[in-house]
Coordinates of C-alpha atoms and ligand atoms in Angstrom, one line a residue:
M1 CA 15.6 -10.5 6.8
E2 CA 18.3 -8.5 5.2
K3 CA 17.4 -6.1 7.7
L4 CA 18.2 -5.8 11.8
T5 CA 14.7 -6.0 13.2
I6 CA 13.8 -5.6 16.8
R7 CA 15.0 -9.1 17.9
D8 CA 18.5 -7.6 17.6
A9 CA 18.0 -4.7 19.7
D10 CA 18.4 -4.0 23.3
V11 CA 15.3 -2.1 24.0
A12 CA 15.4 -2.4 27.8
G13 CA 14.6 0.8 29.7
K14 CA 15.3 2.7 26.5
R15 CA 12.8 4.9 24.4
V16 CA 11.7 3.8 21.3
F17 CA 9.9 5.8 18.0
V18 CA 8.1 3.5 16.6
R19 CA 6.5 4.3 13.4
V20 CA 3.2 2.8 13.2
D21 CA 0.8 3.2 10.2
F22 CA -2.4 4.1 12.2
N23 CA -3.7 5.3 9.1
V24 CA -7.1 4.0 9.4
P25 CA -10.6 4.6 8.2
L26 CA -12.9 6.3 10.3
A27 CA -16.6 6.8 11.1
D28 CA -18.3 9.2 14.1
G29 CA -14.9 9.2 15.9
K30 CA -14.6 5.4 15.9
V31 CA -11.9 3.0 14.1
T32 CA -14.6 1.2 11.4
D33 CA -11.2 -1.1 10.3
D34 CA -8.6 -2.1 13.0
S35 CA -6.5 -4.1 10.9
R36 CA -3.5 -1.9 10.7
I37 CA -3.7 -1.3 14.8
R38 CA -4.0 -5.3 15.4
A39 CA -1.2 -5.7 12.8
A40 CA 1.5 -3.6 15.1
I41 CA 0.6 -5.0 18.2
P42 CA 3.1 -7.9 18.2
T43 CA 6.0 -5.1 17.7
I44 CA 4.4 -3.1 20.9
L45 CA 4.0 -5.8 23.1
T46 CA 7.5 -7.2 22.7
L47 CA 8.7 -3.8 23.5
V48 CA 6.6 -3.4 26.1
H49 CA 7.7 -6.6 27.6
A50 CA 11.4 -6.2 27.2
G51 CA 10.9 -2.7 29.3
A52 CA 10.9 -0.1 26.4
R53 CA 9.5 3.2 26.7
V54 CA 6.9 3.1 23.5
I55 CA 6.5 6.1 21.6
L56 CA 4.1 5.2 18.7
A57 CA 4.3 7.7 15.8
S58 CA 1.5 7.7 13.0
H59 CA -0.1 9.6 10.6
L60 CA -3.7 9.7 9.5
G61 CA -5.3 10.8 6.4
R62 CA -4.0 13.9 4.3
P63 CA -4.5 17.2 5.9
N64 CA -1.4 18.8 4.5
G65 CA -0.1 20.3 7.5
K66 CA -2.7 21.6 9.5
V67 CA -4.7 20.6 12.4
S68 CA -7.6 18.9 11.0
D69 CA -10.0 17.9 14.1
S70 CA -11.7 14.8 12.1
L71 CA -8.0 13.5 11.8
R72 CA -7.1 13.1 15.2
L73 CA -5.6 10.2 16.6
R74 CA -7.6 10.0 19.5
P75 CA -10.0 7.2 18.0
V76 CA -7.0 5.2 17.7
G77 CA -5.5 5.7 21.1
Q78 CA -8.8 4.3 22.2
R79 CA -8.7 1.4 20.1
L80 CA -5.4 0.4 21.1
T81 CA -6.1 0.9 24.9
E82 CA -8.9 -1.6 23.9
L83 CA -6.9 -3.9 22.3
L84 CA -4.0 -3.7 24.6
R85 CA -6.2 -3.5 28.0
R86 CA -3.7 -0.4 29.1
N87 CA -3.9 3.0 28.8
V88 CA -2.5 4.5 25.9
P89 CA -2.7 8.3 25.8
V90 CA -2.4 10.6 23.0
T91 CA -0.8 13.7 23.0
G92 CA -2.6 17.1 21.5
D93 CA 0.3 17.4 19.1
A94 CA 3.8 15.6 18.0
L95 CA 5.5 18.3 19.0
G96 CA 5.7 21.1 22.2
L97 CA 6.1 21.3 25.7
G98 CA 3.3 19.2 26.3
T99 CA 4.5 16.0 24.7
E100 CA 8.2 16.6 26.1
D101 CA 6.6 16.7 29.2
A102 CA 4.8 13.5 28.9
L103 CA 7.8 12.0 27.6
K104 CA 9.7 12.7 30.2
R105 CA 7.4 10.9 32.8
M106 CA 7.3 8.1 30.8
R107 CA 8.4 5.1 33.0
P108 CA 9.6 1.4 31.2
G109 CA 6.9 -0.4 29.9
E110 CA 4.5 2.4 28.7
I111 CA 3.3 3.6 25.8
L112 CA 2.6 7.1 24.3
L113 CA 0.9 8.2 20.8
L114 CA 2.1 11.1 19.0
E115 CA -0.6 13.3 17.4
N116 CA -1.0 13.1 13.8
L117 CA 2.5 13.9 12.4
R118 CA 0.7 15.1 9.0
F119 CA -0.4 18.0 11.3
H120 CA 2.8 19.6 10.4
A121 CA 4.1 20.0 6.9
E122 CA 7.4 19.0 7.6
E123 CA 6.6 15.7 7.7
E124 CA 5.6 15.2 4.5
A125 CA 8.7 17.5 3.6
N126 CA 10.8 15.4 5.5
D127 CA 12.4 18.5 7.0
P128 CA 15.6 17.9 8.8
A129 CA 14.7 20.2 12.0
F130 CA 11.5 18.4 12.2
A131 CA 13.0 15.0 12.2
A132 CA 15.2 15.4 14.8
T133 CA 13.2 17.2 17.1
L134 CA 11.0 13.7 16.8
A135 CA 14.6 11.7 16.9
S136 CA 15.5 13.6 20.2
Y137 CA 12.6 11.2 21.8
A138 CA 14.3 8.2 21.9
D139 CA 17.2 6.0 21.3
I140 CA 16.5 3.7 19.2
Y141 CA 13.9 3.8 16.0
V142 CA 11.5 1.2 15.1
N143 CA 10.0 1.2 11.9
D144 CA 6.8 -0.9 11.7
A145 CA 4.9 0.7 9.2
F146 CA 5.2 -0.9 6.3
G147 CA 1.8 0.8 4.4
S148 CA 3.9 3.9 4.5
A149 CA 7.6 2.4 3.6
H150 CA 7.0 4.1 0.2
R151 CA 7.0 7.5 1.6
A152 CA 10.0 9.5 1.8
H153 CA 9.2 11.3 5.2
A154 CA 10.8 12.8 8.4
S155 CA 9.3 9.8 10.3
T156 CA 10.1 7.3 8.1
V157 CA 13.6 8.2 6.5
G158 CA 14.3 11.5 8.5
V159 CA 14.5 10.1 12.0
P160 CA 15.7 6.6 10.8
K161 CA 19.1 8.2 9.5
L162 CA 19.4 9.8 13.3
L163 CA 19.0 6.6 15.2
P164 CA 19.7 3.3 15.1
A165 CA 16.8 2.1 13.2
Y166 CA 15.6 -1.3 13.2
A167 CA 12.4 -3.4 11.5
G168 CA 9.4 -4.0 13.8
L169 CA 7.8 -7.5 13.3
L170 CA 5.1 -6.5 11.4
M171 CA 7.5 -5.1 8.5
E172 CA 9.6 -8.1 8.7
R173 CA 6.3 -10.2 8.0
E174 CA 5.7 -8.1 4.6
L175 CA 8.9 -8.1 3.8
M176 CA 9.2 -11.6 4.0
M177 CA 5.7 -12.4 2.4
L178 CA 6.2 -9.9 -0.4
S179 CA 9.7 -11.0 -1.4
K180 CA 8.8 -14.9 -1.4
L181 CA 6.4 -13.8 -4.2
L182 CA 9.2 -11.9 -6.0
E183 CA 11.9 -14.3 -5.5
S184 CA 10.6 -18.5 -4.6
P185 CA 7.0 -18.3 -5.5
D186 CA 5.6 -21.8 -5.7
R187 CA 4.3 -22.5 -9.1
P188 CA 1.8 -21.6 -10.8
F189 CA 2.0 -18.3 -9.7
A190 CA -1.1 -16.3 -10.1
A191 CA -1.4 -12.0 -9.7
I192 CA -5.0 -10.7 -9.8
L193 CA -5.1 -7.4 -10.4
G194 CA -8.5 -4.9 -10.5
G195 CA -9.6 -1.5 -9.5
A196 CA -10.1 1.4 -11.5
K197 CA -7.3 2.4 -13.2
V198 CA -4.9 0.6 -15.3
S199 CA -2.6 3.8 -15.3
D200 CA -2.0 2.8 -11.2
K201 CA -0.7 -0.7 -12.0
I202 CA 1.3 -0.5 -15.1
R203 CA 4.5 -0.6 -13.5
V204 CA 3.3 -3.5 -11.2
I205 CA 2.3 -5.5 -14.5
D206 CA 5.4 -5.1 -16.2
H207 CA 7.3 -6.1 -13.7
L208 CA 4.9 -9.0 -12.6
L209 CA 5.2 -10.3 -15.9
T210 CA 8.5 -11.9 -15.3
K211 CA 7.4 -13.6 -12.4
V212 CA 3.9 -15.0 -12.8
D213 CA 2.3 -17.6 -14.7
L214 CA -1.3 -16.2 -14.6
L215 CA -2.6 -12.8 -14.8
I216 CA -6.3 -12.3 -14.0
L217 CA -7.8 -8.8 -14.7
G218 CA -10.8 -7.3 -13.4
G219 CA -12.5 -4.2 -12.6
G220 CA -12.7 -0.8 -14.2
M221 CA -9.0 -1.2 -15.4
A222 CA -9.9 -4.7 -17.3
N223 CA -12.0 -2.6 -19.7
T224 CA -8.9 -0.7 -21.1
F225 CA -7.7 -4.2 -22.2
L226 CA -11.0 -4.7 -23.7
L227 CA -10.5 -1.7 -25.7
A228 CA -6.9 -2.9 -26.5
Q229 CA -8.4 -6.0 -28.2
G230 CA -10.7 -3.9 -30.3
K231 CA -14.2 -4.5 -27.9
S232 CA -16.6 -1.8 -27.5
I233 CA -17.2 -0.8 -23.4
G234 CA -20.0 1.5 -23.9
K235 CA -19.9 4.1 -20.9
S236 CA -17.8 2.2 -19.1
L237 CA -14.5 3.5 -17.4
A238 CA -11.3 3.0 -19.1
E239 CA -8.5 5.1 -20.1
P240 CA -8.0 5.3 -23.6
D241 CA -4.7 7.0 -23.8
R242 CA -3.8 3.6 -21.8
V243 CA -4.6 1.5 -24.7
Q244 CA -1.4 1.3 -26.1
D245 CA 0.2 0.0 -22.7
A246 CA -2.5 -2.6 -22.5
Q247 CA -1.6 -3.7 -26.3
R248 CA 1.9 -3.8 -24.9
I249 CA 1.4 -5.8 -21.8
L250 CA -0.4 -8.3 -23.6
A251 CA 2.1 -8.8 -26.2
T252 CA 5.0 -9.2 -23.6
A253 CA 2.4 -11.8 -21.7
E254 CA 2.2 -13.8 -24.8
K255 CA 6.0 -13.7 -25.0
N256 CA 6.7 -14.3 -21.7
R257 CA 4.1 -17.1 -22.0
V258 CA 1.9 -15.7 -19.4
R259 CA -1.7 -16.6 -19.5
V260 CA -4.2 -13.1 -19.5
V261 CA -7.9 -13.9 -18.4
L262 CA -9.8 -11.0 -19.2
P263 CA -14.0 -11.2 -18.7
I264 CA -15.9 -12.8 -21.1
D265 CA -18.9 -11.6 -19.6
V266 CA -20.0 -8.7 -17.9
I267 CA -22.6 -7.1 -15.6
V268 CA -23.8 -3.7 -17.1
A269 CA -25.7 -1.6 -15.6
K270 CA -27.6 1.8 -16.8
E271 CA -26.1 4.0 -14.0
V272 CA -23.1 3.1 -11.4
T273 CA -25.9 3.3 -8.4
R274 CA -27.5 1.0 -6.2
G275 CA -31.2 -0.2 -7.6
T276 CA -30.3 0.8 -11.0
E277 CA -31.5 -1.6 -14.2
Y278 CA -28.8 -4.0 -14.6
K279 CA -28.2 -7.4 -17.1
T280 CA -25.1 -9.7 -17.8
L281 CA -23.8 -9.8 -21.1
P282 CA -20.7 -10.8 -23.0
A283 CA -17.6 -8.9 -22.9
E284 CA -17.5 -7.9 -26.6
K285 CA -20.0 -5.5 -27.6
I286 CA -21.5 -3.2 -24.8
P287 CA -24.1 -1.0 -26.1
A288 CA -23.0 2.5 -26.0
S289 CA -25.6 3.7 -23.3
W290 CA -24.5 0.9 -20.4
H291 CA -21.6 0.6 -17.6
I292 CA -19.3 -2.5 -17.0
V293 CA -19.7 -3.1 -13.4
D294 CA -18.5 -6.6 -12.3
L295 CA -17.7 -9.8 -13.4
G296 CA -20.8 -12.2 -15.3
K297 CA -21.1 -15.8 -14.3
A298 CA -19.0 -17.0 -17.1
S299 CA -16.0 -14.5 -16.3
Q300 CA -16.1 -16.0 -12.7
D301 CA -16.4 -19.6 -13.9
Q302 CA -13.3 -18.8 -16.3
V303 CA -12.0 -17.7 -13.0
V304 CA -12.1 -20.6 -11.0
E305 CA -10.8 -23.2 -13.7
A306 CA -8.3 -20.7 -14.2
L307 CA -7.1 -20.8 -10.4
S308 CA -7.8 -24.5 -10.0
D309 CA -4.1 -25.6 -9.3
V310 CA -2.5 -22.3 -8.3
K311 CA -0.3 -22.4 -5.2
T312 CA 0.5 -19.0 -5.0
V313 CA -1.6 -15.7 -5.7
F314 CA -1.3 -11.9 -5.1
W315 CA -4.5 -10.1 -5.6
N316 CA -4.7 -6.6 -5.3
G317 CA -7.8 -4.2 -6.3
P318 CA -11.9 -5.1 -6.4
L319 CA -13.2 -7.3 -9.8
G320 CA -16.0 -4.8 -10.0
V321 CA -18.0 -1.9 -8.0
F322 CA -17.7 -4.2 -4.8
E323 CA -19.3 -1.4 -2.4
I324 CA -22.7 -1.8 -4.4
P325 CA -24.0 -5.4 -3.1
S326 CA -25.0 -6.1 -6.6
F327 CA -21.7 -5.7 -8.3
A328 CA -20.0 -7.3 -5.3
H329 CA -20.4 -10.8 -7.0
G330 CA -17.2 -11.5 -8.9
T331 CA -14.8 -9.7 -6.1
N332 CA -16.6 -11.9 -3.6
A333 CA -16.7 -15.2 -5.5
V334 CA -13.0 -14.5 -5.8
A335 CA -12.2 -14.2 -2.2
R336 CA -13.8 -17.3 -1.5
L337 CA -12.5 -19.3 -3.9
L338 CA -8.9 -17.4 -2.6
A339 CA -9.9 -18.4 1.1
D340 CA -10.6 -21.9 -0.2
R341 CA -6.8 -22.3 -2.1
A342 CA -5.4 -20.9 0.7
E343 CA -6.9 -23.6 3.0
H344 CA -5.6 -26.3 0.3
G345 CA -2.2 -25.4 1.3
A346 CA -1.6 -22.2 -1.3
T347 CA -0.1 -19.3 -0.4
V348 CA -2.8 -16.2 -1.1
V349 CA -1.2 -12.8 -0.7
I350 CA -3.4 -9.7 -0.4
G351 CA -2.5 -6.3 -0.7
G352 CA -4.7 -2.9 -1.4
G353 CA -7.2 -1.3 1.0
D354 CA -10.3 -1.5 -0.7
I355 CA -10.1 -5.3 -1.6
V356 CA -9.1 -6.1 2.3
A357 CA -12.1 -4.1 3.6
S358 CA -13.8 -6.4 1.3
I359 CA -12.4 -9.5 2.4
T360 CA -12.6 -8.3 6.3
Q361 CA -16.1 -7.8 5.5
Q362 CA -16.9 -11.2 4.2
G363 CA -15.0 -12.9 7.6
L364 CA -12.1 -14.1 5.1
A365 CA -9.2 -12.4 6.3
D366 CA -8.0 -15.1 8.4
K367 CA -7.9 -17.8 6.0
M368 CA -5.6 -15.8 3.6
T369 CA -2.1 -16.3 4.1
H370 CA -1.3 -13.2 4.6
I371 CA -3.4 -9.6 4.3
S372 CA -0.8 -6.6 3.4
T373 CA -1.2 -3.7 5.8
G374 CA 0.2 -1.8 2.7
G375 CA -1.8 -0.8 -0.4
G376 CA 0.8 1.8 -2.1
A377 CA 3.8 0.1 -0.1
S378 CA 2.9 -3.6 -1.7
L379 CA 2.5 -2.5 -4.9
E380 CA 5.8 -0.7 -5.3
F381 CA 7.4 -3.3 -3.4
L382 CA 6.3 -5.8 -6.3
E383 CA 7.4 -3.2 -8.7
G384 CA 10.4 -4.3 -7.8
R385 CA 11.2 -0.7 -6.0
E386 CA 13.2 0.1 -3.2
L387 CA 11.1 1.3 -0.6
P388 CA 12.6 4.4 1.2
G389 CA 11.5 3.4 4.9
V390 CA 13.1 -0.3 4.8
T391 CA 16.2 0.9 2.9
V392 CA 17.2 3.6 5.7
L393 CA 17.2 0.7 8.2
L394 CA 20.3 -1.2 9.6
D395 CA 21.4 -3.9 7.2
R396 CA 22.0 -7.4 8.8
P397 CA 25.7 -8.2 9.2
K398 CA 26.7 -10.8 6.8
P399 CA 28.2 -14.2 8.6
P400 CA 31.6 -13.9 9.0
K401 CA 33.6 -15.9 5.7
L402 CA 35.8 -18.1 7.3
A403 CA 38.8 -16.2 7.0
S404 CA 42.1 -17.7 5.1
K405 CA 44.6 -15.5 7.7
P406 CA 41.7 -15.8 10.9
K407 CA 43.0 -12.8 13.2
A408 CA 42.4 -12.1 16.9
P409 CA 39.0 -9.9 16.7
S410 CA 39.8 -6.7 17.7
K411 CA 36.0 -5.5 17.4
P412 CA 33.0 -7.6 18.0
K413 CA 32.3 -9.3 15.0
V414 CA 28.7 -8.4 14.5
A415 CA 29.7 -4.6 14.8
A416 CA 32.5 -4.7 11.9
K417 CA 30.0 -5.4 9.4
P418 CA 27.3 -3.1 8.8
A419 CA 29.3 -0.1 8.8
A420 CA 30.8 -2.0 6.0
K421 CA 27.8 -1.6 3.9
P422 CA 27.1 1.4 2.5
T423 CA 23.8 2.0 4.0
A424 CA 24.3 1.2 7.4
A425 CA 27.8 3.0 7.2
K426 CA 25.9 6.4 6.2
A427 CA 23.3 5.8 8.4
T428 CA 25.8 5.6 11.5
A429 CA 28.0 8.2 10.2
A430 CA 24.7 10.7 10.4
K431 CA 23.8 9.5 13.7
A432 CA 27.0 9.9 15.2
A433 CA 27.3 12.9 13.4
T434 CA 23.9 14.8 14.2
S435 CA 23.0 13.4 17.9
K436 CA 24.9 16.0 19.8
P437 CA 23.9 19.3 18.3
V438 CA 20.2 17.2 18.3
A439 CA 20.7 16.7 22.1
K440 CA 21.6 20.1 22.6
A441 CA 18.6 21.5 20.5
V442 CA 15.9 20.1 22.0
A443 CA 14.3 19.8 26.2
K444 CA 17.1 18.5 28.0
P445 CA 15.4 15.4 29.0
V446 CA 15.9 13.6 26.5
A447 CA 19.4 15.3 25.9
K448 CA 21.4 12.5 28.0
T449 CA 19.9 9.9 25.6
V450 CA 20.3 11.1 22.5
A451 CA 23.6 11.9 22.9
K452 CA 24.7 8.7 23.1
P453 CA 25.3 8.1 19.4
A454 CA 24.2 4.5 17.8
A455 CA 27.2 2.8 18.2
K456 CA 26.0 1.0 21.1
A457 CA 23.0 -0.3 19.7
V458 CA 24.3 -0.8 16.6
A459 CA 27.4 -2.8 17.9
K460 CA 25.3 -5.4 19.4
P461 CA 22.6 -6.8 16.8
A462 CA 21.7 -10.2 17.4
A463 CA 23.0 -10.5 20.9
K464 CA 20.2 -10.3 23.2
P465 CA 17.0 -11.6 21.4
T466 CA 14.4 -9.5 22.9
A467 CA 11.4 -10.7 20.9
A468 CA 8.4 -12.5 23.4
K469 CA 6.2 -14.9 22.4
A470 CA 4.3 -12.5 20.4
A471 CA 6.7 -12.1 17.9
T472 CA 6.3 -15.2 16.4
S473 CA 2.7 -15.4 15.6
K474 CA 0.3 -13.9 13.0
P475 CA 0.2 -10.5 13.5
T476 CA -3.2 -10.2 14.8
A477 CA -5.6 -10.9 17.2
N478 CA -4.0 -13.5 19.1
A479 CA -1.5 -10.6 20.8
A480 CA -4.2 -8.6 21.1
A481 CA -6.2 -10.7 23.9
K482 CA -3.6 -11.2 25.5
P483 CA -2.9 -8.2 28.0
A484 CA 0.8 -7.8 28.7
V485 CA 1.4 -9.8 31.6
K486 CA 4.8 -8.3 32.7
A487 CA 3.3 -4.6 32.7
T488 CA 6.1 -2.6 34.4
A489 CA 5.1 0.6 35.7
A490 CA 1.7 0.9 34.3
K491 CA 0.4 3.1 37.2
A492 CA 2.4 6.8 36.6
T493 CA 1.6 7.9 33.2
T494 CA -1.4 5.8 32.6
S495 CA -3.6 7.6 35.5
K496 CA -2.6 10.5 34.3
P497 CA -4.5 11.5 31.4
A498 CA -3.6 12.3 28.0
A499 CA -4.8 15.7 28.3
K500 CA -2.4 16.8 30.9
A501 CA 0.2 15.4 28.6
T502 CA -1.2 17.6 25.6
T503 CA -1.0 21.2 26.5
S504 CA 0.2 22.5 23.2
K505 CA -1.3 23.7 20.8
A506 CA -0.7 23.4 17.2
P507 CA 3.1 24.0 16.6
A508 CA 3.2 27.6 16.6
K509 CA 4.3 29.0 13.0
T510 CA 8.1 29.0 14.2
A511 CA 8.1 25.5 13.8
A512 CA 7.0 25.2 10.5
K513 CA 10.1 27.2 9.4
P514 CA 12.8 24.7 10.8
A515 CA 16.2 25.3 10.3
V516 CA 16.6 23.9 6.5
K517 CA 20.2 24.3 6.6
A518 CA 20.6 22.7 9.9
S519 CA 23.5 20.0 9.0
P520 CA 25.0 17.5 10.6
T521 CA 28.5 19.8 11.2
K522 CA 26.3 22.9 12.4
P523 CA 24.4 22.4 15.9
A524 CA 20.8 22.6 15.4
A525 CA 20.5 24.5 18.7
K526 CA 18.8 27.3 17.2
A527 CA 17.4 26.1 14.2
T528 CA 15.0 23.8 16.1
P529 CA 12.4 25.9 18.0
R530 CA 11.0 24.9 20.4
P531 CA 6.7 25.2 19.5
A532 CA 5.2 27.4 22.0
A533 CA 2.9 25.9 24.3
G534 CA -0.9 26.6 24.3
K535 CA -4.3 25.5 25.0
A536 CA -4.8 21.9 25.6
T537 CA -6.7 20.7 22.3
T538 CA -7.2 17.3 23.4
K539 CA -11.1 17.4 23.1
P540 CA -11.6 17.2 19.2
T541 CA -14.7 18.8 17.8
K542 CA -17.2 16.2 16.5
P543 CA -15.1 14.0 14.5
R544 CA -16.5 13.9 10.8
A545 CA -15.9 10.9 8.9
R546 CA -12.8 10.6 6.9
T547 CA -13.5 11.0 3.1
E548 CA -10.4 9.0 1.8
K549 CA -9.5 5.7 2.2
P550 CA -6.4 4.1 3.1
A551 CA -5.3 2.9 -0.7
Ligands
LIG601 C1 -1.8 4.5 3.0 O1 -2.6 4.3 3.5 O2 -1.8 4.4 1.8 C2 -0.6 4.6 3.5 O3 -0.9 4.7 5.1 C3 0.1 5.4 3.3 O4 -0.9 7.0 2.9 P1 -0.4 8.1 2.2 O5 -1.1 7.4 0.9 O6 -1.7 9.2 2.4 O7 0.7 8.9 2.0
LIG602 MG1 -2.0 5.6 0.1

C-alpha cells in the first residue's frame, strides 16, 4: 500500500477525525442496508482499542447544503450503537457549541458521530474555513470513506490537508483489491457491466479494454450496443447518441482481442412494470412496442460458458430491471454463478450500489471475494483516475536504498521520506502553516492539540503498529460481533445522551459565509465564525424514506 494507514499512526489518546461513508439507504427511519456501516467497524474498533477519541463524520444523501430531517444520521448512529454494543451519540450539527462541548467531553476510547456534513454547503464546496473548523476537532485524520474518495469535498480533501492523514483499513482493502484488478489480475479476467446508461461507463470500458480478456454487457446499456450492431430494440432504453461510442468500443475490443458478450436473447415486456405481459425473443429484431428488460435463457447460458474458466471478475451494474422479480433472473443467475466461481478460487469483485443490494438480498455477499463500498468511486478508480480523497493521504516512505556513502542519520529514517514526496511535502507544509491559525480561530478546548503541527505523527510512521486483530479480518460482521474488550471510559460520554451534546441548530447564516480568503498565512481567527447555538434538533420529525440510492 502506497499510503500510510492507521497501522502506521500512534493514535493513543489522540482525537481522530474519521471520514466514513455512512451514505446508506433508509426507510421509515431505519437503515435498510448496513454494509457500509459494518465495513467501517474494523477501523473504528482498532482506533477505539488503541485509546483514540474517535470522531466519525459522514454525509447522507444529497441535502444540498440544507438541513433535512429525513437525512439525519440518527438512524445510522443507532445501527452503529447496536453493532458495536456501545453508545455512539450523534451531534445535532457538525458545527456549533453543542458539538464543541461534546468533543471536549470525549475520553479515550469513546466515539462521537457528527451530524450529516452535507447540511452545510461548505462541505461540497470544499470551503477552507469549514475544513479548518473540522480539522480543529482532531489531531489526526483518517479516511475510511472509500465510497466518497472520488469527491473533492471539505471532509475528503480539505481536512486531510490540515492534519496528518492516514487511510483506514477499509480504504486500504478497497485500494488493494481494486489495484490488483488493474495491475496483476489472474487470467482470464472478465468485466461484467450493466446498468441503465452506457454514457456512465464509457471511460471505464475504455480503460478496462486494455486490461480484460472478456467483456460481458447487459442491462439497459447493452441496448445501445445492439443498436450499434444494427439491431432493432423496440421501445427499450438506449442512448442513440452513444451508438458511435459503442461502435468504437466494439472495434477496440476486436483489436485488443477482448471477447465481447452481448445478449443473444432477451426478455421483452409490454411495460416496465410488475404484472405486465412479457416473453423471450432473440435479441435481433425487437418489435416496436416492446421493452428489453432482462437476459433470456440462452444469454444466461452464454454467460455461464464465457465465465467457465475465469479467474478474475469485476461486476458493476444489474443485467436487467432487477427490482421487478420477473426481470431479475439474469442478474440473479450471474450472481449465483459468480458466488460459485469465487468459491472455486476466482477473485470476484463487485462494485455499485444496485448490484451490491441485489447480491446482499440473495445472501451471496459473503461468498464474493470483495464487495466494494464504492459505486462511483470504484468506477473512477478502474477508469485509471486518481481519487482526490486518496491522493491527499500521506504517502508511505519508500524503504531507504542502501546508500553508497552511508551517513550517520541525523533524522529518523522514515521521517525524511514523506516530505520528499510532493504530496506529503505539500500536505505537511500546509498543515504546519495552517494549524496555528485554526487553533486560534476555533474553540479553546481543541486549540492545544491542533496547534501541534503534523510533524510528530508524520515523523514516526510504522514505528508503532496499533492495529488490533480486527484489522486483518474481513471488514464485516466478525468485528461487529465482538464488542470492544478494552472499552475505556465508555461511561462518561456515553451515559450523557447525545441530545445534550447537540444543542446547536443548523448553523447560523454566518457559518455559510466562511472566510474563503482564509489562507494559511492569514490567521483564520476572524474568518471562522462560530455558528450560533440554538435549539436542540435531535429529534427528527418523521423520517422519510430516502428517494435516492447510493450509486
Ligand atoms: C455514494 O454513495 O456514491 C457516495 O456516498 C458518494 O455520494 P454522492 O454520489 O452523493 O457524492
Ligand atoms: Mg454516488
